[in-house]
GROMACS .gro file of C-alpha atoms in nm:
model
  333
    1MET     CA    1   0.991  -1.009  -1.685
    2LYS     CA    2   1.333  -1.145  -1.761
    3ASP     CA    3   1.467  -1.388  -1.504
    4VAL     CA    4   1.741  -1.227  -1.296
    5ASN     CA    5   1.941  -1.554  -1.307
    6GLN     CA    6   1.946  -1.573  -1.688
    7ASN     CA    7   2.273  -1.386  -1.734
    8SER     CA    8   2.445  -1.589  -1.463
    9ALA     CA    9   2.333  -1.914  -1.622
   10SER     CA   10   2.483  -1.806  -1.956
   11GLY     CA   11   2.817  -1.727  -1.797
   12GLN     CA   12   2.775  -1.349  -1.821
   13PRO     CA   13   2.776  -1.125  -1.514
   14PRO     CA   14   2.423  -1.007  -1.430
   15LYS     CA   15   2.329  -0.658  -1.542
   16LEU     CA   16   2.296  -0.386  -1.282
   17LEU     CA   17   1.915  -0.376  -1.282
   18ASP     CA   18   1.904  -0.755  -1.251
   19GLN     CA   19   2.140  -0.732  -0.953
   20LEU     CA   20   1.911  -0.469  -0.803
   21ARG     CA   21   1.604  -0.689  -0.848
   22ARG     CA   22   1.779  -0.988  -0.691
   23CYS     CA   23   1.894  -0.783  -0.391
   24ILE     CA   24   1.541  -0.649  -0.338
   25ARG     CA   25   1.396  -1.000  -0.353
   26ASP     CA   26   1.660  -1.134  -0.114
   27LYS     CA   27   1.535  -0.881   0.139
   28HIS     CA   28   1.171  -0.982   0.074
   29TYR     CA   29   1.067  -0.637  -0.037
   30SER     CA   30   0.736  -0.607  -0.219
   31LEU     CA   31   0.695  -0.615  -0.594
   32ARG     CA   32   0.578  -0.255  -0.580
   33THR     CA   33   0.903  -0.150  -0.407
   34GLU     CA   34   1.102  -0.343  -0.665
   35ARG     CA   35   0.933  -0.166  -0.953
   36VAL     CA   36   0.976   0.176  -0.793
   37TYR     CA   37   1.347   0.126  -0.716
   38VAL     CA   38   1.418  -0.007  -1.066
   39TYR     CA   39   1.226   0.287  -1.213
   40TRP     CA   40   1.431   0.551  -1.027
   41THR     CA   41   1.761   0.374  -1.090
   42ARG     CA   42   1.691   0.355  -1.462
   43TRP     CA   43   1.594   0.724  -1.471
   44TYR     CA   44   1.908   0.821  -1.276
   45ILE     CA   45   2.131   0.634  -1.523
   46ARG     CA   46   1.958   0.782  -1.827
   47PHE     CA   47   1.965   1.131  -1.677
   48HIS     CA   48   2.347   1.111  -1.664
   49GLY     CA   49   2.391   0.981  -2.019
   50LEU     CA   50   2.397   0.607  -1.938
   51ARG     CA   51   2.696   0.636  -1.708
   52HIS     CA   52   2.736   0.351  -1.460
   53PRO     CA   53   2.635   0.451  -1.103
   54ALA     CA   54   2.965   0.314  -0.971
   55ASP     CA   55   3.140   0.591  -1.167
   56MET     CA   56   2.919   0.859  -1.014
   57GLY     CA   57   2.876   0.994  -0.665
   58ALA     CA   58   2.752   1.279  -0.449
   59ALA     CA   59   2.756   1.546  -0.720
   60GLU     CA   60   2.555   1.335  -0.965
   61ILE     CA   61   2.299   1.231  -0.706
   62GLN     CA   62   2.260   1.589  -0.588
   63THR     CA   63   2.216   1.710  -0.947
   64PHE     CA   64   1.952   1.447  -1.015
   65LEU     CA   65   1.758   1.518  -0.696
   66SER     CA   66   1.781   1.892  -0.760
   67TYR     CA   67   1.640   1.834  -1.109
   68LEU     CA   68   1.346   1.642  -0.966
   69ALA     CA   69   1.271   1.911  -0.708
   70ASN     CA   70   1.325   2.224  -0.919
   71GLU     CA   71   1.253   2.122  -1.278
   72ARG     CA   72   1.002   1.842  -1.240
   73LYS     CA   73   0.844   1.990  -0.925
   74VAL     CA   74   0.792   1.646  -0.770
   75SER     CA   75   0.632   1.617  -0.428
   76VAL     CA   76   0.837   1.570  -0.112
   77SER     CA   77   0.729   1.205  -0.086
   78THR     CA   78   0.833   1.137  -0.448
   79HIS     CA   79   1.166   1.310  -0.389
   80HIS     CA   80   1.222   1.096  -0.081
   81GLN     CA   81   1.126   0.783  -0.276
   82ALA     CA   82   1.390   0.857  -0.541
   83LEU     CA   83   1.654   0.918  -0.272
   84CYS     CA   84   1.569   0.589  -0.098
   85ALA     CA   85   1.604   0.402  -0.428
   86LEU     CA   86   1.950   0.547  -0.488
   87LEU     CA   87   2.055   0.480  -0.129
   88PHE     CA   88   1.953   0.117  -0.169
   89LEU     CA   89   2.140   0.090  -0.498
   90TYR     CA   90   2.468   0.225  -0.360
   91LYS     CA   91   2.463   0.060  -0.019
   92ASN     CA   92   2.316  -0.282  -0.099
   93VAL     CA   93   2.397  -0.349  -0.465
   94LEU     CA   94   2.718  -0.155  -0.535
   95GLN     CA   95   2.826  -0.174  -0.169
   96ILE     CA   96   2.972   0.176  -0.183
   97ASP     CA   97   3.003   0.374   0.139
   98LEU     CA   98   2.816   0.703   0.123
   99PRO     CA   99   2.943   0.928   0.406
  100TRP     CA  100   2.857   1.239   0.201
  101LEU     CA  101   2.487   1.160   0.211
  102ASP     CA  102   2.460   1.335   0.546
  103ASN     CA  103   2.512   1.664   0.365
  104LEU     CA  104   2.240   1.606   0.106
  105HIS     CA  105   1.944   1.840   0.129
  106ARG     CA  106   1.630   1.647   0.218
  107PRO     CA  107   1.307   1.844   0.180
  108VAL     CA  108   1.070   1.825   0.475
  109LYS     CA  109   0.718   1.708   0.404
  110PRO     CA  110   0.469   1.972   0.518
  111VAL     CA  111   0.227   1.868   0.790
  112ARG     CA  112  -0.124   1.871   0.650
  113ARG     CA  113  -0.454   1.784   0.806
  114PRO     CA  114  -0.596   1.467   0.655
  115THR     CA  115  -0.918   1.489   0.456
  116VAL     CA  116  -1.203   1.343   0.660
  117LEU     CA  117  -1.556   1.268   0.544
  118THR     CA  118  -1.856   1.313   0.768
  119ARG     CA  119  -2.089   1.021   0.824
  120GLN     CA  120  -2.344   1.185   0.595
  121GLU     CA  121  -2.082   1.223   0.320
  122LEU     CA  122  -1.981   0.860   0.360
  123GLU     CA  123  -2.344   0.753   0.322
  124ARG     CA  124  -2.365   0.953  -0.001
  125VAL     CA  125  -2.051   0.786  -0.137
  126PHE     CA  126  -2.165   0.436  -0.038
  127ALA     CA  127  -2.502   0.500  -0.201
  128GLN     CA  128  -2.321   0.532  -0.535
  129MET     CA  129  -2.153   0.189  -0.503
  130GLU     CA  130  -2.265  -0.171  -0.513
  131GLY     CA  131  -2.136  -0.526  -0.499
  132THR     CA  132  -1.778  -0.609  -0.411
  133TYR     CA  133  -1.655  -0.250  -0.433
  134LEU     CA  134  -1.919  -0.132  -0.188
  135LEU     CA  135  -1.815  -0.403   0.058
  136ILE     CA  136  -1.448  -0.309   0.021
  137ALA     CA  137  -1.524   0.061   0.075
  138ARG     CA  138  -1.727  -0.017   0.387
  139LEU     CA  139  -1.450  -0.247   0.511
  140LEU     CA  140  -1.184   0.022   0.460
  141TYR     CA  141  -1.389   0.266   0.663
  142GLY     CA  142  -1.512   0.013   0.919
  143THR     CA  143  -1.169  -0.133   1.004
  144GLY     CA  144  -0.914   0.136   0.914
  145MET     CA  145  -0.726  -0.098   0.683
  146ARG     CA  146  -0.499   0.033   0.412
  147LEU     CA  147  -0.593  -0.039   0.052
  148MET     CA  148  -0.342  -0.320  -0.006
  149GLU     CA  149  -0.412  -0.475   0.333
  150CYS     CA  150  -0.774  -0.513   0.228
  151ALA     CA  151  -0.699  -0.631  -0.126
  152GLN     CA  152  -0.458  -0.898   0.006
  153LEU     CA  153  -0.691  -1.023   0.279
  154ARG     CA  154  -0.703  -1.404   0.304
  155VAL     CA  155  -0.984  -1.631   0.420
  156LYS     CA  156  -0.789  -1.767   0.718
  157ASP     CA  157  -0.738  -1.419   0.862
  158ILE     CA  158  -1.107  -1.349   0.928
  159ASP     CA  159  -1.237  -1.483   1.260
  160PHE     CA  160  -1.615  -1.457   1.258
  161GLU     CA  161  -1.659  -1.597   1.611
  162ARG     CA  162  -1.423  -1.348   1.773
  163ARG     CA  163  -1.516  -1.079   1.520
  164GLU     CA  164  -1.152  -1.005   1.447
  165ILE     CA  165  -0.948  -0.953   1.133
  166THR     CA  166  -0.577  -1.027   1.138
  167ILE     CA  167  -0.382  -0.801   0.904
  168ARG     CA  168  -0.067  -0.979   0.793
  169GLU     CA  169   0.255  -0.804   0.695
  170GLY     CA  170   0.113  -0.455   0.701
  171LYS     CA  171   0.330  -0.148   0.663
  172GLY     CA  172   0.670  -0.225   0.810
  173GLY     CA  173   0.605  -0.600   0.780
  174LYS     CA  174   0.403  -0.605   1.104
  175ASP     CA  175   0.091  -0.806   1.187
  176ARG     CA  176  -0.196  -0.651   1.382
  177LEU     CA  177  -0.557  -0.707   1.480
  178THR     CA  178  -0.858  -0.496   1.397
  179MET     CA  179  -1.227  -0.542   1.460
  180LEU     CA  180  -1.474  -0.709   1.226
  181PRO     CA  181  -1.776  -0.473   1.219
  182LEU     CA  182  -2.099  -0.651   1.306
  183SER     CA  183  -2.277  -0.496   1.009
  184LEU     CA  184  -2.021  -0.648   0.772
  185VAL     CA  185  -2.032  -1.004   0.905
  186GLN     CA  186  -2.305  -1.127   0.671
  187PRO     CA  187  -2.175  -0.942   0.360
  188LEU     CA  188  -1.829  -1.089   0.424
  189ARG     CA  189  -1.972  -1.439   0.463
  190GLU     CA  190  -2.142  -1.397   0.127
  191GLN     CA  191  -1.822  -1.263  -0.031
  192ILE     CA  192  -1.623  -1.560   0.099
  193ALA     CA  193  -1.888  -1.798  -0.038
  194HIS     CA  194  -1.849  -1.624  -0.375
  195ALA     CA  195  -1.469  -1.655  -0.351
  196LYS     CA  196  -1.513  -2.027  -0.284
  197THR     CA  197  -1.656  -2.072  -0.634
  198TRP     CA  198  -1.338  -1.925  -0.786
  199TYR     CA  199  -1.128  -2.144  -0.556
  200GLU     CA  200  -1.311  -2.459  -0.662
  201GLU     CA  201  -1.281  -2.363  -1.028
  202ASP     CA  202  -0.904  -2.326  -0.989
  203ARG     CA  203  -0.880  -2.668  -0.828
  204LEU     CA  204  -1.087  -2.830  -1.103
  205LYS     CA  205  -0.869  -2.672  -1.371
  206GLY     CA  206  -0.549  -2.773  -1.191
  207ARG     CA  207  -0.424  -2.417  -1.159
  208ASN     CA  208  -0.134  -2.323  -0.936
  209GLY     CA  209  -0.216  -2.205  -0.586
  210VAL     CA  210  -0.221  -1.841  -0.483
  211MET     CA  211   0.098  -1.651  -0.407
  212LEU     CA  212   0.236  -1.698  -0.055
  213PRO     CA  213   0.442  -1.445   0.139
  214SER     CA  214   0.821  -1.459   0.168
  215ALA     CA  215   0.971  -1.810   0.169
  216LEU     CA  216   0.652  -1.998   0.259
  217GLU     CA  217   0.602  -2.101  -0.103
  218ARG     CA  218   0.930  -2.294  -0.096
  219LYS     CA  219   0.876  -2.432   0.254
  220TYR     CA  220   0.513  -2.536   0.201
  221PRO     CA  221   0.468  -2.574  -0.177
  222ALA     CA  222   0.114  -2.711  -0.146
  223ALA     CA  223  -0.015  -2.444   0.095
  224GLY     CA  224  -0.111  -2.209  -0.187
  225LYS     CA  225  -0.382  -2.456  -0.290
  226GLN     CA  226  -0.540  -2.466   0.055
  227TRP     CA  227  -0.868  -2.284   0.106
  228GLY     CA  228  -0.747  -2.083   0.406
  229TRP     CA  229  -0.479  -1.910   0.200
  230PHE     CA  230  -0.719  -1.807  -0.075
  231TRP     CA  231  -0.805  -1.441  -0.130
  232VAL     CA  232  -1.121  -1.296   0.021
  233PHE     CA  233  -1.135  -1.067  -0.284
  234PRO     CA  234  -0.994  -1.272  -0.573
  235ALA     CA  235  -0.957  -1.143  -0.927
  236ASP     CA  236  -1.209  -1.280  -1.176
  237HIS     CA  237  -0.933  -1.420  -1.399
  238ALA     CA  238  -0.592  -1.583  -1.372
  239SER     CA  239  -0.279  -1.384  -1.451
  240THR     CA  240   0.096  -1.435  -1.481
  241ASP     CA  241   0.304  -1.372  -1.172
  242PRO     CA  242   0.556  -1.102  -1.281
  243ARG     CA  243   0.836  -1.250  -1.071
  244SER     CA  244   0.800  -1.625  -1.115
  245GLY     CA  245   0.610  -1.639  -1.444
  246ILE     CA  246   0.357  -1.877  -1.286
  247VAL     CA  247  -0.005  -1.846  -1.401
  248ARG     CA  248  -0.230  -1.820  -1.097
  249ARG     CA  249  -0.521  -1.622  -0.955
  250HIS     CA  250  -0.422  -1.293  -0.799
  251HIS     CA  251  -0.620  -1.077  -0.558
  252ILE     CA  252  -0.844  -0.797  -0.683
  253TYR     CA  253  -0.654  -0.525  -0.864
  254GLU     CA  254  -0.601  -0.233  -0.627
  255GLN     CA  255  -0.638   0.031  -0.896
  256SER     CA  256  -0.986  -0.098  -0.980
  257ILE     CA  257  -1.083  -0.026  -0.617
  258GLN     CA  258  -0.937   0.323  -0.637
  259ARG     CA  259  -1.125   0.395  -0.959
  260ALA     CA  260  -1.454   0.267  -0.816
  261ILE     CA  261  -1.425   0.491  -0.510
  262LYS     CA  262  -1.321   0.789  -0.721
  263ARG     CA  263  -1.628   0.741  -0.943
  264ALA     CA  264  -1.850   0.719  -0.634
  265VAL     CA  265  -1.703   1.039  -0.487
  266LEU     CA  266  -1.768   1.224  -0.812
  267ALA     CA  267  -2.120   1.083  -0.840
  268ALA     CA  268  -2.190   1.188  -0.480
  269LYS     CA  269  -2.088   1.542  -0.581
  270LEU     CA  270  -1.846   1.586  -0.291
  271THR     CA  271  -1.617   1.887  -0.302
  272LYS     CA  272  -1.351   1.716  -0.090
  273PRO     CA  273  -1.067   1.531  -0.272
  274ALA     CA  274  -1.151   1.193  -0.121
  275SER     CA  275  -0.973   0.865  -0.200
  276THR     CA  276  -0.941   0.515  -0.056
  277HIS     CA  277  -0.708   0.648   0.215
  278THR     CA  278  -0.967   0.909   0.313
  279LEU     CA  279  -1.177   0.620   0.448
  280ARG     CA  280  -0.892   0.528   0.682
  281HIS     CA  281  -0.860   0.891   0.793
  282SER     CA  282  -1.234   0.901   0.859
  283PHE     CA  283  -1.217   0.577   1.060
  284ALA     CA  284  -0.950   0.720   1.295
  285THR     CA  285  -1.116   1.060   1.331
  286HIS     CA  286  -1.460   0.920   1.407
  287LEU     CA  287  -1.318   0.684   1.671
  288LEU     CA  288  -1.147   0.974   1.848
  289GLU     CA  289  -1.465   1.180   1.823
  290ALA     CA  290  -1.647   0.891   1.990
  291GLY     CA  291  -1.409   0.913   2.286
  292TYR     CA  292  -1.175   0.620   2.222
  293ASP     CA  293  -0.821   0.647   2.356
  294ILE     CA  294  -0.558   0.757   2.105
  295ARG     CA  295  -0.338   0.459   2.197
  296THR     CA  296  -0.622   0.224   2.101
  297VAL     CA  297  -0.659   0.402   1.768
  298GLN     CA  298  -0.281   0.381   1.720
  299GLU     CA  299  -0.289   0.002   1.760
  300LEU     CA  300  -0.584  -0.036   1.523
  301LEU     CA  301  -0.411   0.173   1.258
  302GLY     CA  302  -0.078  -0.007   1.304
  303HIS     CA  303   0.126   0.307   1.366
  304ALA     CA  304   0.469   0.239   1.514
  305ASP     CA  305   0.469   0.575   1.696
  306VAL     CA  306   0.177   0.754   1.855
  307SER     CA  307   0.306   1.080   1.705
  308THR     CA  308   0.183   0.953   1.368
  309THR     CA  309  -0.164   0.904   1.512
  310MET     CA  310  -0.158   1.251   1.664
  311VAL     CA  311  -0.232   1.396   1.321
  312TYR     CA  312  -0.594   1.309   1.403
  313ALA     CA  313  -0.582   1.480   1.743
  314HIS     CA  314  -0.747   1.793   1.601
  315VAL     CA  315  -1.076   1.632   1.698
  316LEU     CA  316  -0.979   1.621   2.066
  317ASN     CA  317  -0.989   1.998   2.103
  318LYS     CA  318  -1.228   2.043   1.808
  319GLY     CA  319  -0.979   2.275   1.638
  320GLY     CA  320  -1.153   2.584   1.502
  321ARG     CA  321  -1.491   2.435   1.588
  322GLY     CA  322  -1.416   2.467   1.959
  323VAL     CA  323  -1.366   2.843   1.942
  324LEU     CA  324  -1.648   3.094   1.928
  325SER     CA  325  -1.578   3.353   1.661
  326PRO     CA  326  -1.571   3.713   1.790
  327ILE     CA  327  -1.825   3.816   1.527
  328ASP     CA  328  -2.076   3.581   1.686
  329GLN     CA  329  -2.024   3.761   2.020
  330THR     CA  330  -2.118   4.104   1.887
  331SER     CA  331  -2.411   4.276   1.722
  332LEU     CA  332  -2.218   4.269   1.392
  333ALA     CA  333  -2.349   3.916   1.328
   0.00000   0.00000   0.00000
C-alpha cells in the first residue's frame, strides 16, 4: 500500500483517500475499518462521476444510499456501514458540518433470533474438525469470544493458574475477562508450545517482532520480540504488514477459520446456517439455559448494554417450547 506521507514528502497535497487513511490511523481504528471506509468512499466518488465529495452534499449522499438500498438490495448493516464511512469522511476529513443528516432515512435492522446449535449439533461439528481449527472452534464456543478476539489472542493474556483469558481491545476498544475452560487447558498448553517453535524460528532468522496495538510499537520498539506478546495462533509464514510494509509474522488468517468451520458444518449435515458467530450465540444461550444470571453473561460477552444480551432471553421463558399446543390437549392429536 502506498505510504500516506508520500505526497506530502514530494511537496504535493495528499490525495483524498490518503487523507482518509491518515485520519483513520490517527484515531487508531482497525485496518479492517480503514479498508471498509476507503472502499465506500471510492465507490461514492465513482458513483457520482469522480466528483470531489467537497462539491457534493445531502442530495448526492441520499441518492447513493438510495441506490444501495433499492438497486443493490444491500442489507441494513451494509447500508449503515456505507453511511458511517461517509459521515467519517465529511466530519473528520473534509470537516464539513452536516446538519441535514438528521433528515436522512436510516433503515432499521430487523430483530432476528440468533441461530443456536444444540450440544449434540456442536459435537457433530467438532467431530468433523481437527488440529488448530478444532481448538479454535472449541475456544469460540467455550469462552464466547468473537472470531477476531480469538485470532488475535496473545500468550501473555492466558492465565492458566487463575483459568482466565483477558480479551484485549474487543469491540468498542474494551478489555474484558472470560473463563478458560478446564477441558481446553491442556490443548492450549500444547498450542502455545507449538507457537513457541515459530517464535524461536523468528528470533533465529532475525525477523521483526509481531504487531503491537496502537502506539505501543513506538513506545516499546523491542516489545514485539518478547514471548508474551506473541500470538497464541500464529500464521505458518511471515507476511508484509499492509500499513508499515514491515515483514513479520501475523496471527492466523481469520477467513481460514471461517472456511474450516463452514466445511465442518456442511460435513456434519446440519440444516442450520451456522458460522463462527453461531458458536458465540450458542455459548450465551447455553449459559442462560444453565441458570446463569443475564448480567454475568453480558459481562462475559462484553456487551455495553444488557439490552443487547436480551436477544438470548428467549431461553428464559422457553419461547414456543414453554407453551403446550392446543392440538396436544385434544383427541385430534
